C-alpha positions as a LaTeX table, in Angstrom:
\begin{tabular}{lrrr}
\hline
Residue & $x$ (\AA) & $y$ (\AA) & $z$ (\AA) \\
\hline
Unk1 & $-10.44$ & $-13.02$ & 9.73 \\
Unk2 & $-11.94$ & $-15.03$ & 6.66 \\
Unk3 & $-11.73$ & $-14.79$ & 2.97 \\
Unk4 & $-7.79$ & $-14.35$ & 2.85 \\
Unk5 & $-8.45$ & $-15.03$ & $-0.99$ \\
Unk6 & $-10.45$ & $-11.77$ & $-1.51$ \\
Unk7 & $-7.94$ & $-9.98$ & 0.39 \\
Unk8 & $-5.24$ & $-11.59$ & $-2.24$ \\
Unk9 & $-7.61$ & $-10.97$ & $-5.06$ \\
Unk10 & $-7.59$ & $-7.31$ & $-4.03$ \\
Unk11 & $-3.84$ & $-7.29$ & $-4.11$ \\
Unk12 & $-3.99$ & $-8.89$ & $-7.72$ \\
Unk13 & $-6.46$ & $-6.46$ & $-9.08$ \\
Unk14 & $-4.14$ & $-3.60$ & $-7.19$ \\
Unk15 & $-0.97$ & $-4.71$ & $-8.84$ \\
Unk16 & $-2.36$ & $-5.11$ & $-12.29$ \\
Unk17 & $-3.64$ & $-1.02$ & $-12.11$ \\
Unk18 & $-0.21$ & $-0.58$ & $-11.44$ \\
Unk19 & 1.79 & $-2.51$ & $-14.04$ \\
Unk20 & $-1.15$ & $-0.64$ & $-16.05$ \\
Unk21 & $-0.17$ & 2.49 & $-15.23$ \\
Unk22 & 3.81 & 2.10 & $-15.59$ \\
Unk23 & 3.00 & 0.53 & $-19.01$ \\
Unk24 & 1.37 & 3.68 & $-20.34$ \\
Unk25 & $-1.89$ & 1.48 & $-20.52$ \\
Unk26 & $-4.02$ & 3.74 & $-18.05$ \\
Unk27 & $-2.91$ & 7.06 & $-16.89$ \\
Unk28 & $-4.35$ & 6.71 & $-13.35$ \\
Unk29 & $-3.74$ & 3.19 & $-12.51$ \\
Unk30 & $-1.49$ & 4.48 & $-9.74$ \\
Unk31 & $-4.59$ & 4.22 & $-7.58$ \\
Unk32 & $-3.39$ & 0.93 & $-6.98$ \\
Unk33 & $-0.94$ & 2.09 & $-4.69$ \\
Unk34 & $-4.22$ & 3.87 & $-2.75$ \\
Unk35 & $-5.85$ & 0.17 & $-2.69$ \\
Unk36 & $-2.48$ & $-1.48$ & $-1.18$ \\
Unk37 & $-2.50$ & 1.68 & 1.36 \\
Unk38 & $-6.14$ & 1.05 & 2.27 \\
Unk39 & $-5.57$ & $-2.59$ & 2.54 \\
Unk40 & $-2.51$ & $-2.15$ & 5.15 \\
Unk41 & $-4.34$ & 0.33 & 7.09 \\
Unk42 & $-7.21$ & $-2.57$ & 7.43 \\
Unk43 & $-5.21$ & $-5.24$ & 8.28 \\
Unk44 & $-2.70$ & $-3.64$ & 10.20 \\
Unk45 & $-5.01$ & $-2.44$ & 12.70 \\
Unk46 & $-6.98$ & $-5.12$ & 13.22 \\
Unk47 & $-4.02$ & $-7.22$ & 14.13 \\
Unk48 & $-3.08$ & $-4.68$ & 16.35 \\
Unk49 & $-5.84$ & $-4.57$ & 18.20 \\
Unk50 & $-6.91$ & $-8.13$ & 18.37 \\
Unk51 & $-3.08$ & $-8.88$ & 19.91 \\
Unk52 & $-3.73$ & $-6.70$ & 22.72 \\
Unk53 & $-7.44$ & $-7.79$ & 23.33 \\
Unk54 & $-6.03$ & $-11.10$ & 23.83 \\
Unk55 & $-2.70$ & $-10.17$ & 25.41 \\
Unk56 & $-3.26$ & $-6.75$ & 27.37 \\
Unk57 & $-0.66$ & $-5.52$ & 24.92 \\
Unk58 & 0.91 & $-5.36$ & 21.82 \\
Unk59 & 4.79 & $-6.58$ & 21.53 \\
Unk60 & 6.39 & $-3.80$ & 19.30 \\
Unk61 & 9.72 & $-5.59$ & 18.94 \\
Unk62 & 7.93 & $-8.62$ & 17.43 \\
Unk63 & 5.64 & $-6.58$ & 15.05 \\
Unk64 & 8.72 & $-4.92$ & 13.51 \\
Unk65 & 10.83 & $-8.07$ & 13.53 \\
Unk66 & 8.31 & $-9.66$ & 11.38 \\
Unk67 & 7.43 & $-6.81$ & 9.47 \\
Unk68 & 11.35 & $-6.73$ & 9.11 \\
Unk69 & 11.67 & $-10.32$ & 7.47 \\
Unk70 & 8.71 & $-9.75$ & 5.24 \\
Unk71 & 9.60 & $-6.75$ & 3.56 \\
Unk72 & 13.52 & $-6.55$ & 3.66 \\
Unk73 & 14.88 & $-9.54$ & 1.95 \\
Unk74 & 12.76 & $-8.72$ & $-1.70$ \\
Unk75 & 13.90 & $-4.78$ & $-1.47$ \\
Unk76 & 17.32 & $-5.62$ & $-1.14$ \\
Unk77 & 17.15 & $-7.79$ & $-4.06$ \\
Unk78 & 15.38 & $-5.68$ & $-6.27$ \\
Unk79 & 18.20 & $-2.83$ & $-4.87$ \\
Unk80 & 20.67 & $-4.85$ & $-6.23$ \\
Unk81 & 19.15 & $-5.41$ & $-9.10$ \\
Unk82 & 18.53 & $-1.45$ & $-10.06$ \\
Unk83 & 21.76 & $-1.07$ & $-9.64$ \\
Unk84 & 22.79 & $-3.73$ & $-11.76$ \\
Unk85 & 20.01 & $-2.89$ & $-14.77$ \\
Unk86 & 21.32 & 0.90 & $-14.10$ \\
Unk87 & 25.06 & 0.90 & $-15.05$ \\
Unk88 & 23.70 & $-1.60$ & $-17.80$ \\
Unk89 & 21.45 & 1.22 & $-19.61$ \\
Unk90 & 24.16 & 3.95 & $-18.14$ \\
Unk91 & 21.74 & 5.51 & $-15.77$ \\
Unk92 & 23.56 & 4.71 & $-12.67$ \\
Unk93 & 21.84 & 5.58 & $-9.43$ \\
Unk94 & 23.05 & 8.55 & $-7.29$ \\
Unk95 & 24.44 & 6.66 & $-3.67$ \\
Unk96 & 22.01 & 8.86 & $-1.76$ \\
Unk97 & 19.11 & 7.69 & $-3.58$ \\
Unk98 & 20.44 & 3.78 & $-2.77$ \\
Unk99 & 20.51 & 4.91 & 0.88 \\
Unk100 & 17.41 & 6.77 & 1.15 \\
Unk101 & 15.43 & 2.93 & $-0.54$ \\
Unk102 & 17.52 & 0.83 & 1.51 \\
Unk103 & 16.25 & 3.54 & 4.63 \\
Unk104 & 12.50 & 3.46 & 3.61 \\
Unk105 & 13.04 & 7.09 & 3.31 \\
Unk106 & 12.59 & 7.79 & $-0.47$ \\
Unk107 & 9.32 & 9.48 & 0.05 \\
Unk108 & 11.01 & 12.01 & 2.23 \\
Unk109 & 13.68 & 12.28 & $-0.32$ \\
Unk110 & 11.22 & 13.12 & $-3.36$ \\
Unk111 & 8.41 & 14.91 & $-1.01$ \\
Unk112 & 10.21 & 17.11 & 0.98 \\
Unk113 & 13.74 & 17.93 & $-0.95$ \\
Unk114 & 11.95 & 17.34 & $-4.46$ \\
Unk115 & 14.75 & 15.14 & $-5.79$ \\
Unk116 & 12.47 & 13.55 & $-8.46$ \\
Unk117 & 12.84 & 10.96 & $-10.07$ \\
Unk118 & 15.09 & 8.38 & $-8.29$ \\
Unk119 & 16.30 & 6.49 & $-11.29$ \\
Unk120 & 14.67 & 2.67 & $-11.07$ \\
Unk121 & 13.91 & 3.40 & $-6.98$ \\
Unk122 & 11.27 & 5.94 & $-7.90$ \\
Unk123 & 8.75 & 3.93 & $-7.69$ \\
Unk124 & 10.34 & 2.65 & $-3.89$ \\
Unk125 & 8.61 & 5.83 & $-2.12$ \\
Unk126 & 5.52 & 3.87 & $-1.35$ \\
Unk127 & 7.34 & 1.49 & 0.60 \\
Unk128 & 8.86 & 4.21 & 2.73 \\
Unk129 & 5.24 & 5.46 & 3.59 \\
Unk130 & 4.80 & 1.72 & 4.75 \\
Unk131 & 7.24 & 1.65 & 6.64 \\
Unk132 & 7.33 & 5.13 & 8.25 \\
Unk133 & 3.51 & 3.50 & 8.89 \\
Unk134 & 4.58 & 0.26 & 10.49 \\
Unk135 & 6.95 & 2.65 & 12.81 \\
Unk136 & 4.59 & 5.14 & 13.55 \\
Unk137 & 1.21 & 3.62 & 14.20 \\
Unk138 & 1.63 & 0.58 & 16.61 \\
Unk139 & 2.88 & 2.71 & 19.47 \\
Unk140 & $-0.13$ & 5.15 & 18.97 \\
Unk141 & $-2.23$ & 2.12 & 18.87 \\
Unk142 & $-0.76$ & 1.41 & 22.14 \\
Unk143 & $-1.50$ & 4.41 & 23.93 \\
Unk144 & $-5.51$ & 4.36 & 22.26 \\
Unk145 & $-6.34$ & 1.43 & 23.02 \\
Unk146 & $-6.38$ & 2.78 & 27.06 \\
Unk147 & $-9.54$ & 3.84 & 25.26 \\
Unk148 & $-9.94$ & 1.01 & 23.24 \\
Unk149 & $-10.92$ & 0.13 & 19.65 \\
Unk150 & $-13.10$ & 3.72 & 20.43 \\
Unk151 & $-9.67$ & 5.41 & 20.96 \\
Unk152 & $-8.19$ & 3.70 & 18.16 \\
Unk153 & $-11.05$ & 4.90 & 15.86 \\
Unk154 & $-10.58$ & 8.82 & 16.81 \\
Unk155 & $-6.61$ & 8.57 & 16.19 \\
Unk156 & $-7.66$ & 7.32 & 12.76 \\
Unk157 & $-10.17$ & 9.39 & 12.21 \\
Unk158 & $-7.73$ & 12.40 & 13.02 \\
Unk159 & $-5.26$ & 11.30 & 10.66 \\
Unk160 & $-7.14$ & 10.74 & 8.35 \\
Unk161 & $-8.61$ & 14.65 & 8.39 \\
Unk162 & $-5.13$ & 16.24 & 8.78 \\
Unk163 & $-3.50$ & 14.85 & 5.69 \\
Unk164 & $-6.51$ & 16.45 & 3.46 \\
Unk165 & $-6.68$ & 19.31 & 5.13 \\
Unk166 & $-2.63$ & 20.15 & 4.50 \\
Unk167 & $-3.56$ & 19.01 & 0.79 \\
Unk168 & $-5.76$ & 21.22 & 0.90 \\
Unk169 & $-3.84$ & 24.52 & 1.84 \\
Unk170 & $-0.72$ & 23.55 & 0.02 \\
Unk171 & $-2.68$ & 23.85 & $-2.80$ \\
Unk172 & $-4.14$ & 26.99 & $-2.28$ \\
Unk173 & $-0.74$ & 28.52 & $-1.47$ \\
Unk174 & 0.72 & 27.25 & $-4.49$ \\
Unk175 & $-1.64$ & 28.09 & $-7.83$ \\
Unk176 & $-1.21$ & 26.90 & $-11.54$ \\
Unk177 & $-0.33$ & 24.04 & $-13.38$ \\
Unk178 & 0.81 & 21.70 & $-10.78$ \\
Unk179 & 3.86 & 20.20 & $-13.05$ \\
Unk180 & 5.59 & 23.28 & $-13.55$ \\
Unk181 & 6.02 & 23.98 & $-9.82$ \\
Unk182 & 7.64 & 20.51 & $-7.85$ \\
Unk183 & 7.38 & 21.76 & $-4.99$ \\
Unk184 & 3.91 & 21.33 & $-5.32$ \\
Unk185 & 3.32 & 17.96 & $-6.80$ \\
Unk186 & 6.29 & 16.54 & $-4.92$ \\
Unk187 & 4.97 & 17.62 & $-2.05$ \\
Unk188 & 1.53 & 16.39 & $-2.28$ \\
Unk189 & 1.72 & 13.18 & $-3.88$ \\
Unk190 & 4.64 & 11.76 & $-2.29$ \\
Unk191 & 5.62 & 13.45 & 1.42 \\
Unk192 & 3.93 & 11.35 & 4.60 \\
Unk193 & 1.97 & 14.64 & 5.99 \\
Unk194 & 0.03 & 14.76 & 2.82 \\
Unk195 & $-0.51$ & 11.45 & 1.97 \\
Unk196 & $-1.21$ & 9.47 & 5.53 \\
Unk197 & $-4.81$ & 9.44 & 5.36 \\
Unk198 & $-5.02$ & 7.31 & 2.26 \\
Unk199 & $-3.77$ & 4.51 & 5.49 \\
Unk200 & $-5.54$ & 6.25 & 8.12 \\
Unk201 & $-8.81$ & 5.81 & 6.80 \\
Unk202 & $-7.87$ & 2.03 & 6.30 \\
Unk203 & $-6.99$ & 2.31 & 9.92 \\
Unk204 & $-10.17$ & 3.78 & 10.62 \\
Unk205 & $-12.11$ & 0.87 & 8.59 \\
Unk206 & $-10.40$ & $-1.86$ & 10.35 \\
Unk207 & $-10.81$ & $-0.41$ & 14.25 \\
Unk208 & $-14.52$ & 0.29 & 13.43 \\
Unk209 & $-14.95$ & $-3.60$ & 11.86 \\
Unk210 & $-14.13$ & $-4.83$ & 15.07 \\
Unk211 & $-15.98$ & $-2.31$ & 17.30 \\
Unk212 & $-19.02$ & $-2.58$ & 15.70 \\
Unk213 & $-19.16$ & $-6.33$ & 13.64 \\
Unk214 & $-22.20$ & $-5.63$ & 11.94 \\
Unk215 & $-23.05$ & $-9.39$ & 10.53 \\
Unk216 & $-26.02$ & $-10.20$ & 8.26 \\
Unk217 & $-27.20$ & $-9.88$ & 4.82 \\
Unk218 & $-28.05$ & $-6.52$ & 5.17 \\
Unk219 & $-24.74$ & $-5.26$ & 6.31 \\
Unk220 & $-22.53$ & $-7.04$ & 3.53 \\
Unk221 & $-25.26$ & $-5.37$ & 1.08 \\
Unk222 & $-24.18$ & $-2.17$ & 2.03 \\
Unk223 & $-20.80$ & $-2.78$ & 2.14 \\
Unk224 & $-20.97$ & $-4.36$ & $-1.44$ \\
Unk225 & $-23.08$ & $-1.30$ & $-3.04$ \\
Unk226 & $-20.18$ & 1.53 & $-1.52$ \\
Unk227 & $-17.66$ & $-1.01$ & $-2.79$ \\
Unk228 & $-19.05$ & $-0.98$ & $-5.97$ \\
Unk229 & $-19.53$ & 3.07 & $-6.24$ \\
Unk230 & $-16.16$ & 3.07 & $-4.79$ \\
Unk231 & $-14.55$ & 0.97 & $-7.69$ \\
Unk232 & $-16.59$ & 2.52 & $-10.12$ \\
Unk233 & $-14.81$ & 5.82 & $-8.57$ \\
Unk234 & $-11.44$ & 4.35 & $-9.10$ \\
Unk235 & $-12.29$ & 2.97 & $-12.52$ \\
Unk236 & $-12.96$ & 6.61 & $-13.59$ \\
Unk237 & $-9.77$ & 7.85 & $-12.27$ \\
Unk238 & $-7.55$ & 4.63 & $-13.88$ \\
Unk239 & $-8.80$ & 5.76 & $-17.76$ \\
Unk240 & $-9.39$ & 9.57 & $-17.19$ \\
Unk241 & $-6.75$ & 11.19 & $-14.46$ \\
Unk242 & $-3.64$ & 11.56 & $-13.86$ \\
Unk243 & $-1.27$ & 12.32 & $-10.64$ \\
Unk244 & $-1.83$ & 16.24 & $-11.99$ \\
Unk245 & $-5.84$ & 16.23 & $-11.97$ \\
Unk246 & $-5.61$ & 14.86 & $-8.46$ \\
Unk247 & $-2.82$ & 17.09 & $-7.11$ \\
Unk248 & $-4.84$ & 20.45 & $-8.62$ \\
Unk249 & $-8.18$ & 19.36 & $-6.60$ \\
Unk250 & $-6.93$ & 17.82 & $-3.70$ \\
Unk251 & $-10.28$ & 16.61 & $-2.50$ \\
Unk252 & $-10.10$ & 13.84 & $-5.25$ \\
Unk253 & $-6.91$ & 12.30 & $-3.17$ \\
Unk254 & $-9.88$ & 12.00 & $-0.37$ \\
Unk255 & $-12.14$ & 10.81 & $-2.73$ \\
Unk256 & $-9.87$ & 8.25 & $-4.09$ \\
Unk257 & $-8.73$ & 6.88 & $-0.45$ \\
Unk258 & $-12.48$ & 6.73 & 0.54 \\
Unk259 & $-13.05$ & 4.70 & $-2.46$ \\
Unk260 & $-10.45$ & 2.21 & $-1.85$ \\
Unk261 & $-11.36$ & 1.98 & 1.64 \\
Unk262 & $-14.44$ & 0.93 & 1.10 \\
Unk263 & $-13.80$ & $-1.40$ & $-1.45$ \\
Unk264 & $-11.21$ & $-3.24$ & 1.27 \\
Unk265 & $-13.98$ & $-3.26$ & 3.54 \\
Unk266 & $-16.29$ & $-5.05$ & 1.30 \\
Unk267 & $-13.62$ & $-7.37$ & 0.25 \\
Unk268 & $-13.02$ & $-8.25$ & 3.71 \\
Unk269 & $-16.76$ & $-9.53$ & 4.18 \\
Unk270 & $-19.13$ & $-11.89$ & 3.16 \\
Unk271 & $-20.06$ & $-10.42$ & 0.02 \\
Unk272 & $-20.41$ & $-11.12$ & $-3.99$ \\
Unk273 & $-17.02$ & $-9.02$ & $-4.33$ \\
Unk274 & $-15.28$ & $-10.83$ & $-2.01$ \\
Unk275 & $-16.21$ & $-13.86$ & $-4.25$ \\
Unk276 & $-15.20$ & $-12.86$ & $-7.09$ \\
Unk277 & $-11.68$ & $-11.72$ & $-5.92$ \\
Unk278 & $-11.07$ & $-15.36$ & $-4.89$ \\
Unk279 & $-10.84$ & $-15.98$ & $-8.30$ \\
Unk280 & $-7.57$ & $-17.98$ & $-8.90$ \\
Unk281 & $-4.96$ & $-15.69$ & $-11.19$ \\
Unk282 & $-6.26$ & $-12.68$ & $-9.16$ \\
Unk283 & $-5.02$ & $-14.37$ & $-6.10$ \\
Unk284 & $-2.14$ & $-15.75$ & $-7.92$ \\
Unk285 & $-0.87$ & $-12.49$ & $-8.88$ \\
Unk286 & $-2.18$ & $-11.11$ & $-4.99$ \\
Unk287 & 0.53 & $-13.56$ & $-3.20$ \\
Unk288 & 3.41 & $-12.28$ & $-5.32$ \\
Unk289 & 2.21 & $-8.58$ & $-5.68$ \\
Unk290 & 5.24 & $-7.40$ & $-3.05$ \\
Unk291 & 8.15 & $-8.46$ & $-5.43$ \\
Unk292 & 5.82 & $-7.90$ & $-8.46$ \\
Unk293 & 5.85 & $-3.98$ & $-7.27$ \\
Unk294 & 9.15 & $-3.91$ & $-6.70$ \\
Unk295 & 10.78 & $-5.60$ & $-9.61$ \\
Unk296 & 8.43 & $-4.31$ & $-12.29$ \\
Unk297 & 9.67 & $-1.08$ & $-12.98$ \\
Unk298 & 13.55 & $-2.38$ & $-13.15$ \\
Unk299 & 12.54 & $-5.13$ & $-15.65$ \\
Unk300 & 10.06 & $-2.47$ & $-17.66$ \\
Unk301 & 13.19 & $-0.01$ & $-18.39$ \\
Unk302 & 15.95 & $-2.88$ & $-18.80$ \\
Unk303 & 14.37 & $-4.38$ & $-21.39$ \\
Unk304 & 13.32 & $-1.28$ & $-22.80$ \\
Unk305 & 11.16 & $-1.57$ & $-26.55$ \\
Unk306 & 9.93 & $-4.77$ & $-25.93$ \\
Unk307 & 6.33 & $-5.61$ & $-26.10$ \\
Unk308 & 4.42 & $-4.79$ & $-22.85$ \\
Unk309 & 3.23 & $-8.48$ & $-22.78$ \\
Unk310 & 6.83 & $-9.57$ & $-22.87$ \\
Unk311 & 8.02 & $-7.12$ & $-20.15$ \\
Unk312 & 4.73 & $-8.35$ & $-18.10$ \\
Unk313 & 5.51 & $-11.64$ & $-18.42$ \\
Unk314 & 9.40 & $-11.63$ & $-17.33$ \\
Unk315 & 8.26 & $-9.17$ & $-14.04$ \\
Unk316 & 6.14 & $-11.96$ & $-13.06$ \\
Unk317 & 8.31 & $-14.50$ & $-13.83$ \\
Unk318 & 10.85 & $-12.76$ & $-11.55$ \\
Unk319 & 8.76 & $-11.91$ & $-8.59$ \\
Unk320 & 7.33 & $-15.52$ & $-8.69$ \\
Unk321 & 11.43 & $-16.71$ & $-8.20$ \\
Unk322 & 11.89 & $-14.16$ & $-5.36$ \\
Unk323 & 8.76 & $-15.25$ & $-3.52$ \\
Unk324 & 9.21 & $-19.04$ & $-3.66$ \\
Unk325 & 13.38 & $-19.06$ & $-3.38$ \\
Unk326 & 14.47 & $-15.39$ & $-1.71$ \\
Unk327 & 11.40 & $-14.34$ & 0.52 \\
Unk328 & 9.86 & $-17.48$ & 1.62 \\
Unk329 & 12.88 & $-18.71$ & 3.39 \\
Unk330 & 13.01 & $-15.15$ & 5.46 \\
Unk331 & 9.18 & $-15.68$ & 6.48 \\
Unk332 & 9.88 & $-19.10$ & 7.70 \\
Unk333 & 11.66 & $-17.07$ & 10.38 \\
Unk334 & 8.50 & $-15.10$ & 11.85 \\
Unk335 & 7.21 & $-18.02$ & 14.37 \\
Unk336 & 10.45 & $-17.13$ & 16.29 \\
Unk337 & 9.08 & $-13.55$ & 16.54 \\
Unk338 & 4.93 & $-14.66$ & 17.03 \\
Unk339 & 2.95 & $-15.12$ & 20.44 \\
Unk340 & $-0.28$ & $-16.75$ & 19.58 \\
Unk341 & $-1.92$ & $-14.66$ & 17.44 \\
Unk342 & $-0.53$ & $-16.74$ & 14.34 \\
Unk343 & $-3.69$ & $-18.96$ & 14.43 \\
Unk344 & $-5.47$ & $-15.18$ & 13.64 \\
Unk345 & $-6.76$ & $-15.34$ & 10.22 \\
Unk346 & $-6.48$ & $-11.63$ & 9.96 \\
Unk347 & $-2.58$ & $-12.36$ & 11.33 \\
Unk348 & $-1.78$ & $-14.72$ & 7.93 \\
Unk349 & $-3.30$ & $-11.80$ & 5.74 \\
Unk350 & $-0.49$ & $-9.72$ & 6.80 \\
Unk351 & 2.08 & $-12.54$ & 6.77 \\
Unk352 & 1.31 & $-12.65$ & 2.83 \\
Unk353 & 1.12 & $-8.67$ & 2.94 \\
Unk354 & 2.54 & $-7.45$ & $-0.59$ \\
\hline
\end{tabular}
């Protein structure tokens, strides 16, 4: 799959709404976390499915080794770290929130027994809905693709409707201001049931790319123009939402993952966008936007009053070390656990997955 640099770029751009948002600079730059969902979804299945076209199947144990050695190594670090920064401040972490991080479980933690926040692993329950992701979906893949990339397509396309439609009645059963009741916020914004489709329709995106290609001029036009309503979509909610606006009227979660799927899909073509997210820093920042996501919060609260470029410029600084000394090594690892698809472009966008 070409233009790995967009795909990067997209990361970068996703990071930066999200050091945004945790810096009190926009109040709905969390939808960068919708972007990274989108862009697993995407990439995810395409892998998927191109390893079985070429194979007859799809090697589970090898998917979640790698998957394993990508994403372990830099959330044990920043683990340690939290718990390090926490018993500095004197806010030392409760050992079932450890657990539940180290388990990829924290979204079940906050979503479904509304323990919120986490200390410094708040910010981990994204991750879990990765993970519970990377668990979940290959072995449905599996059995859909007796079907093939059309079976794959209506498993997305169900998950994707599900998720919005318990939103949807969650919300209705539980009126008012969403911040005075967590079981309601909790619930929506952060538990797997209510949340999934922001993936599935990346899912969805990526098993329809390959069943129907759609080349030309004309095509990437399109794509390009629903890219750029959906940014402009995802602009509006960085400066003028918050998690609250989007949990009272849970069609905007749709909204919101709609946007950022379409602005993956674009970024994943020939198009001016794509372009433009190859530009260097953005790609820069794309490569160490795992770490970056995990680290930033720590370093934000340890060094407490000190200018937002300063705290910027130390998370960087740190996830930069842990990619090039702590998670490289692990990755070096993953041709043990490959089968041929590693020459698959789309295959080295999720190698650098953040």
């Amino acid at each position: 799959m070409p233009h790995l640099r967009a795909l990067d770029g997209l990361r970068g751009l996703s990071i930066l709404a999200v050091l945004a948002y945790h810096s009190g600079l926009l109040s709905g730059g969390f939808v960068g976390v919708d972007l990274f969902f989108a862009l697993s979804g995407f990439l995810i299945t395409r892998l998927l499915i191109t390893e079985h076209d070429r194979h007859g199947d799809i090697r589970l144990l090898g998917f979640w080794a790698r998957r394993a050695l990508r994403l372990g190594p830099a959330l044990v670090a920043a683990v340690l770290l939290a718990i390090a920064v926490s018993r500095a401040i004197g806010m030392p972490l409760e050992p079932a929130w450890i657990l539940a991080t180290l388990l990829y479980a924290s979204n079940l933690l906050i979503g479904y027994a509304h323990v919120y926040p986490i200390g410094l692993l708040s910010h981990t329950w994204s991750l879990g809905m990765e993970e519970q992701f990377y668990l979940l979906w290959p072995p449905l893949v599996v059995l859909a693709m007796r079907w093939g990339a059309r079976g794959v397509c209506g498993a997305a396309a169900l998950l994707s409707i599900v998720p919005a439609l318990l939103r949807s009645a969650w919300v209705a059963a539980h009126p008012g201001n969403p911040y005075a009741d967590p079981e309601l916020w909790t619930r929506v914004y952060f538990a797997p049931d209510m949340r999934f489709d922001a993936i599935a329709l990346g899912c969805l995106a990526g098993a329809a790319s390959l069943l129907f290609p759609a080349p030309g001029r004309t095509a990437d036009r399109v794509a390009t123009g629903a890219a750029l309503l959906g940014l402009g979509w995802l602009g509006h909610v960085c400066v003028s939402a918050d998690i609250g606006t989007l949990v009272s009227q849970p069609l905007l979660f749709s909204l919101t993952s709609l946007a950022a799927t379409a602005t993956v899909v674009a970024a994943a073509r020939e198009t001016a966008l794509a372009r433009a997210l190859g530009w260097a820093p953005l790609v820069g920042l794309g490569k160490i936007s795992y770490g970056l996501y995990l680290y930033h919060v720590i370093v934000f609260v340890g060094l407490g009053d000190e200018p937002v470029g300063v705290r910027w410029a130390v998370a960087i600084a740190l996830a930069s070390a842990s990619w090039w000394l702590w998670e490289r090594p692990f990755l070096r690892l993953k041709p043990r656990f490959e089968r041929g698809v590693r020459g698959v472009a789309a295959a080295a966008a999720v190698d650098r997955e953040g």
